[in-house]
Coordinates of C-alpha atoms and ligand atoms in Angstrom, one line a residue:
M1 CA 1.9 -19.6 -6.5
S2 CA 4.3 -18.7 -3.8
L3 CA 4.4 -15.3 -2.1
E4 CA 6.7 -12.9 -4.0
N5 CA 8.2 -9.6 -3.5
A6 CA 6.6 -6.4 -5.0
K7 CA 9.4 -5.1 -7.1
G8 CA 9.2 -7.3 -10.1
M9 CA 5.3 -7.1 -10.4
L10 CA 5.7 -3.2 -10.1
I11 CA 8.4 -2.9 -12.6
R12 CA 6.3 -4.7 -15.3
A13 CA 3.4 -2.5 -14.1
T14 CA 5.3 0.7 -14.8
Q15 CA 6.6 -0.5 -17.9
G16 CA 3.0 -1.5 -19.1
K17 CA 1.4 1.9 -17.8
Y18 CA -1.0 0.3 -15.3
A19 CA -0.8 0.0 -11.5
I20 CA -1.3 -2.6 -8.9
G21 CA -3.4 -2.2 -5.7
A22 CA -2.0 -2.6 -2.3
F23 CA -4.8 -3.3 -0.1
N24 CA -4.7 -3.0 3.8
I25 CA -6.4 -5.8 5.8
T26 CA -7.2 -5.8 9.5
D27 CA -8.7 -9.4 9.4
F28 CA -9.0 -12.5 7.4
T29 CA -12.4 -11.8 6.0
Q30 CA -11.1 -8.8 4.2
L31 CA -8.3 -11.0 3.0
E32 CA -10.8 -13.6 1.4
G33 CA -12.6 -10.7 -0.4
I34 CA -9.5 -9.0 -1.8
V35 CA -7.9 -12.3 -3.0
E36 CA -11.2 -13.6 -4.6
A37 CA -11.4 -10.2 -6.4
A38 CA -7.8 -10.6 -7.7
V39 CA -8.5 -14.0 -8.9
N40 CA -11.7 -13.2 -10.6
K41 CA -9.9 -10.3 -12.4
K42 CA -6.5 -12.4 -12.9
S43 CA -4.7 -9.5 -11.4
P44 CA -1.3 -9.4 -9.5
L45 CA -2.0 -8.4 -5.9
I46 CA -0.4 -6.7 -2.8
I47 CA -1.8 -7.5 0.5
Q48 CA -0.6 -5.2 3.4
T49 CA -1.0 -4.8 7.0
S50 CA 0.0 -2.0 9.2
V51 CA 1.8 -2.9 12.4
E52 CA -1.3 -3.1 14.5
P53 CA -2.9 -6.1 12.8
S54 CA 0.4 -7.7 12.2
K55 CA 0.9 -7.6 16.1
F56 CA -2.7 -8.6 16.8
Y57 CA -2.5 -11.9 14.9
G58 CA 1.3 -12.3 15.3
R59 CA 3.6 -11.6 12.4
K60 CA 4.3 -15.3 11.9
M61 CA 0.5 -16.2 11.9
M62 CA -0.2 -13.4 9.5
A63 CA 2.7 -14.3 7.1
A64 CA 1.6 -18.1 7.3
A65 CA -2.0 -17.4 6.4
V66 CA -1.3 -15.2 3.4
R67 CA 1.4 -17.5 2.2
A68 CA -1.1 -20.5 2.4
I69 CA -3.8 -18.5 0.5
A70 CA -1.1 -17.5 -2.1
E71 CA -0.1 -21.0 -2.6
S72 CA -3.7 -22.0 -3.3
V73 CA -4.4 -19.5 -6.2
P74 CA -3.1 -19.0 -9.8
I75 CA -1.9 -15.2 -9.3
P76 CA 1.2 -13.5 -7.8
I77 CA 0.6 -12.2 -4.2
C78 CA 2.9 -9.9 -2.3
L79 CA 2.6 -9.6 1.5
H80 CA 3.8 -6.0 2.5
L81 CA 4.2 -4.4 6.0
D82 CA 3.0 -0.9 5.9
H83 CA 4.3 2.2 7.5
C84 CA 6.4 0.6 10.2
T85 CA 8.4 3.1 12.1
D86 CA 10.5 0.4 14.1
V87 CA 13.6 -0.7 12.4
E88 CA 13.8 -3.9 14.6
Y89 CA 10.0 -5.0 13.9
C90 CA 10.7 -4.6 10.1
K91 CA 13.4 -7.1 10.3
Q92 CA 11.4 -9.4 12.5
C93 CA 8.5 -9.2 9.8
A94 CA 11.1 -9.9 7.1
D95 CA 12.1 -12.9 9.1
A96 CA 8.6 -14.0 9.6
G97 CA 7.8 -14.2 5.9
Y98 CA 6.8 -10.8 4.7
T99 CA 7.9 -10.2 1.2
N100 CA 8.0 -6.3 1.3
I101 CA 8.7 -4.1 4.0
M102 CA 8.0 -0.4 4.4
I103 CA 10.3 1.6 7.0
D104 CA 8.6 4.8 7.5
A105 CA 11.2 7.2 8.9
S106 CA 9.9 10.1 6.9
K107 CA 9.2 12.0 10.2
F108 CA 12.9 12.2 10.8
P109 CA 15.4 14.7 9.1
F110 CA 16.8 13.4 5.8
E111 CA 19.9 11.9 7.1
E112 CA 18.3 9.8 9.8
N113 CA 15.7 8.8 7.2
V114 CA 18.5 7.6 5.0
R115 CA 20.2 5.8 7.6
Q116 CA 17.1 3.8 8.9
S117 CA 15.9 3.1 5.4
K118 CA 19.3 1.9 4.4
E119 CA 19.6 -0.4 7.3
V120 CA 16.3 -2.0 6.6
A121 CA 17.1 -2.3 2.8
D122 CA 20.5 -3.9 3.6
Y123 CA 19.0 -6.3 6.0
C124 CA 16.2 -7.4 3.7
H125 CA 18.3 -8.1 0.8
R126 CA 20.7 -10.0 2.8
V127 CA 18.2 -12.4 4.3
G128 CA 16.0 -13.0 1.5
D129 CA 14.2 -11.9 -1.8
I130 CA 12.5 -9.1 0.1
S131 CA 11.9 -5.8 -1.3
V132 CA 11.9 -2.5 0.7
E133 CA 9.8 0.6 0.3
A134 CA 10.6 4.3 2.1
E135 CA 9.0 7.6 2.1
L136 CA 10.2 11.2 1.8
G137 CA 8.3 14.2 2.8
T138 CA 4.9 14.2 4.6
V139 CA 2.0 12.1 3.6
S140 CA -0.6 14.0 5.7
G141 CA -3.8 12.9 7.4
V142 CA -6.8 14.3 5.7
E143 CA -7.2 17.3 7.7
D144 CA -4.1 19.1 6.6
Q145 CA -4.0 17.7 2.9
I146 CA -4.1 21.3 1.5
K147 CA -1.8 22.8 3.8
V148 CA 0.8 20.0 2.8
V149 CA 0.3 20.7 -0.9
E150 CA 0.8 24.4 -0.2
D151 CA 3.9 23.9 1.9
E152 CA 6.4 22.7 -0.8
A153 CA 8.9 21.8 2.0
R154 CA 6.6 19.0 3.1
L155 CA 6.6 17.4 -0.3
A156 CA 9.1 15.2 -1.8
N157 CA 12.0 17.2 -3.4
P158 CA 12.9 15.8 -6.9
N159 CA 16.6 15.9 -6.7
Q160 CA 16.7 15.0 -3.0
S161 CA 14.5 11.9 -4.1
V162 CA 17.3 10.8 -6.3
E163 CA 19.8 11.1 -3.7
F164 CA 17.5 9.2 -1.2
V165 CA 17.0 6.4 -3.5
E166 CA 20.6 6.0 -4.3
R167 CA 22.0 6.2 -0.9
T168 CA 19.5 3.9 0.8
G169 CA 19.4 1.3 -1.9
I170 CA 15.5 0.8 -1.4
D171 CA 13.4 -1.0 -4.0
L172 CA 10.2 1.1 -4.1
F173 CA 9.9 4.8 -3.4
A174 CA 6.9 6.7 -1.8
P175 CA 7.3 10.5 -2.4
A176 CA 5.0 12.9 -1.0
I177 CA 3.0 14.6 -3.6
G178 CA -0.1 15.8 -1.7
T179 CA -2.1 12.6 -1.4
A180 CA -3.4 12.0 2.1
H181 CA -4.8 9.0 4.4
G182 CA -8.4 9.1 5.3
V183 CA -11.2 10.3 3.5
Y184 CA -10.6 13.4 1.3
K185 CA -12.9 16.5 2.2
T186 CA -13.2 17.4 -1.3
K187 CA -14.2 15.2 -4.4
D188 CA -11.2 16.5 -6.2
P189 CA -8.2 16.6 -4.0
K190 CA -5.0 18.6 -4.9
V191 CA -2.2 16.5 -6.1
D192 CA 1.0 17.5 -7.4
F193 CA 1.2 15.4 -10.7
E194 CA 4.2 17.3 -12.1
R195 CA 6.2 16.6 -9.1
L196 CA 5.6 12.9 -9.4
G197 CA 6.3 13.1 -13.0
K198 CA 9.6 14.9 -12.5
I199 CA 10.7 12.2 -9.9
A200 CA 9.9 9.5 -12.3
Q201 CA 11.8 11.0 -15.1
L202 CA 14.8 11.5 -12.8
I203 CA 14.7 8.0 -11.1
N204 CA 13.2 5.8 -13.9
G205 CA 13.8 7.8 -17.0
K206 CA 16.5 5.5 -18.7
G207 CA 14.6 2.3 -17.5
V208 CA 12.5 1.5 -14.6
R209 CA 14.7 0.8 -11.5
V210 CA 12.7 1.9 -8.5
P211 CA 8.7 1.8 -9.0
L212 CA 6.8 4.7 -7.3
V213 CA 4.1 4.4 -4.8
V214 CA 1.1 6.6 -4.2
H215 CA -0.3 6.6 -0.7
G216 CA -3.8 7.7 0.2
G217 CA -5.8 5.9 -2.5
T218 CA -9.1 6.1 -0.8
G219 CA -11.3 8.8 -2.4
L220 CA -9.1 9.6 -5.4
P221 CA -11.2 10.2 -8.4
P222 CA -10.6 8.0 -11.5
H223 CA -9.1 10.8 -13.6
T224 CA -6.6 11.5 -10.7
V225 CA -5.7 7.9 -10.5
A226 CA -5.2 7.7 -14.4
K227 CA -3.0 10.7 -14.3
L228 CA -0.9 9.5 -11.6
I229 CA -0.5 6.3 -13.4
E230 CA 0.4 8.1 -16.7
V231 CA 3.2 10.1 -14.9
G232 CA 4.8 6.9 -13.2
G233 CA 2.8 5.8 -10.1
S234 CA 2.5 1.9 -10.0
K235 CA 1.5 0.9 -6.5
F236 CA -1.7 2.4 -5.1
N237 CA -2.2 1.9 -1.3
V238 CA -5.9 1.6 -0.1
S239 CA -6.8 1.3 3.2
T240 CA -9.7 3.5 4.6
E241 CA -12.2 2.5 2.0
L242 CA -11.9 -1.2 3.0
K243 CA -12.2 -0.4 6.8
Y244 CA -15.5 1.6 6.1
T245 CA -16.7 -1.4 3.8
L246 CA -16.1 -3.9 6.6
I247 CA -17.7 -1.8 9.5
D248 CA -20.8 -0.6 7.4
T249 CA -21.3 -3.8 5.9
T250 CA -21.3 -5.6 9.3
F251 CA -23.5 -2.8 10.8
N252 CA -26.1 -3.1 8.1
Y253 CA -26.2 -6.8 8.1
I254 CA -26.6 -6.9 11.8
T255 CA -29.4 -4.3 11.7
E256 CA -31.2 -6.1 9.0
H257 CA -30.8 -9.6 10.6
R258 CA -31.0 -8.6 14.4
E259 CA -32.2 -12.0 15.5
E260 CA -29.9 -14.3 13.4
Y261 CA -26.8 -14.6 15.5
N262 CA -24.7 -16.3 12.6
P263 CA -21.3 -14.8 12.3
G264 CA -20.5 -16.8 9.3
K265 CA -23.2 -14.9 7.4
I266 CA -21.8 -11.6 8.5
N267 CA -18.3 -12.9 7.0
V268 CA -20.0 -13.8 3.8
A269 CA -21.7 -10.4 3.4
V270 CA -18.4 -8.6 4.3
K271 CA -16.4 -10.6 2.0
N272 CA -18.7 -10.0 -0.9
A273 CA -18.5 -6.3 -0.3
I274 CA -14.8 -6.2 0.0
R275 CA -14.6 -8.3 -3.3
A276 CA -16.8 -5.7 -5.1
A277 CA -14.9 -2.7 -3.9
V278 CA -11.7 -4.2 -4.8
E279 CA -12.8 -5.4 -8.3
K280 CA -13.5 -1.6 -9.0
W281 CA -10.0 -0.7 -7.9
I282 CA -8.4 -3.4 -10.1
D283 CA -10.6 -2.1 -13.0
L284 CA -9.4 1.5 -12.3
L285 CA -5.9 0.6 -12.1
G286 CA -5.8 -1.4 -15.2
S287 CA -4.3 -4.7 -13.7
A288 CA -7.0 -7.0 -14.8
G289 CA -5.6 -9.8 -16.8
K290 CA -1.9 -9.1 -16.0
A291 CA -1.4 -11.9 -13.5
Ligands
13P1 P1 -6.1 5.4 2.6 O1 -6.4 5.0 4.0 O2 -6.2 6.9 2.5 O3 -6.7 4.6 1.5 O4 -4.5 5.3 2.4 C1 -3.7 4.1 2.6 C2 -2.4 4.2 2.5 O5 -2.0 5.0 2.0 C3 -1.7 3.2 3.4 O6 -0.4 3.3 3.4

């Protein structure tokens, strides 16, 4: 199938009470493992890159590679640019073939966040069938997850969320609800389910218009994931877990096969480990069989 944007697949997910994994890649071995998992599970898929890998390979090569793999498999795949803070680079990635773009102007005051998010949304909608995600509030690093949850002001305000979505014209909305990037220090991190539910009710209560995104997927326990889906989350971002899988598998393989010097075999070991991790996520999110 050809690459598609994320909005349609996420509206269907929200309506069907399941979610779709958005998996970050830093290289093409991870890409192979993730796609194999989604094909095995017949799941729709979002592949995402942050700005760094996109610049390392070049945005055109990244988009061409993901497009080529998407065209060779029978499941819908979206290519998403994650947490880009540079409006011009967002536009360049849209031009290069990314089908979903995240402008992250969440560190700015509300009005500037609205201005930048709207500029990217307007551009992407003008040049192609490209959906746009933006964030309100602070999705912390793990160190200050608790501080953020305790500081209401850093989480997305529900009424302001409605205003943000309406004024920007974005397609997907990532409200800060207490989840964090990285590895949680506790097995049961604090997440503000009620806040996400309220936001979902206000924005999508009369029919799903703007699917909601949960950042910081790594380490969320199954009961938290289930509850977040129940209250309206439909895109779950997973990055750190796949970085750890890549590095630990490579390290272990080399340690066990010190004299082998065969990079192809390291790639196969990494691909298989990534595939297993992603298959677990797909089962957890309920997207198996939904492609
Ligand atoms: P983790 O690295 O915690 O999985 O978070 C990923 C993410 O939210 C990327 O946008």
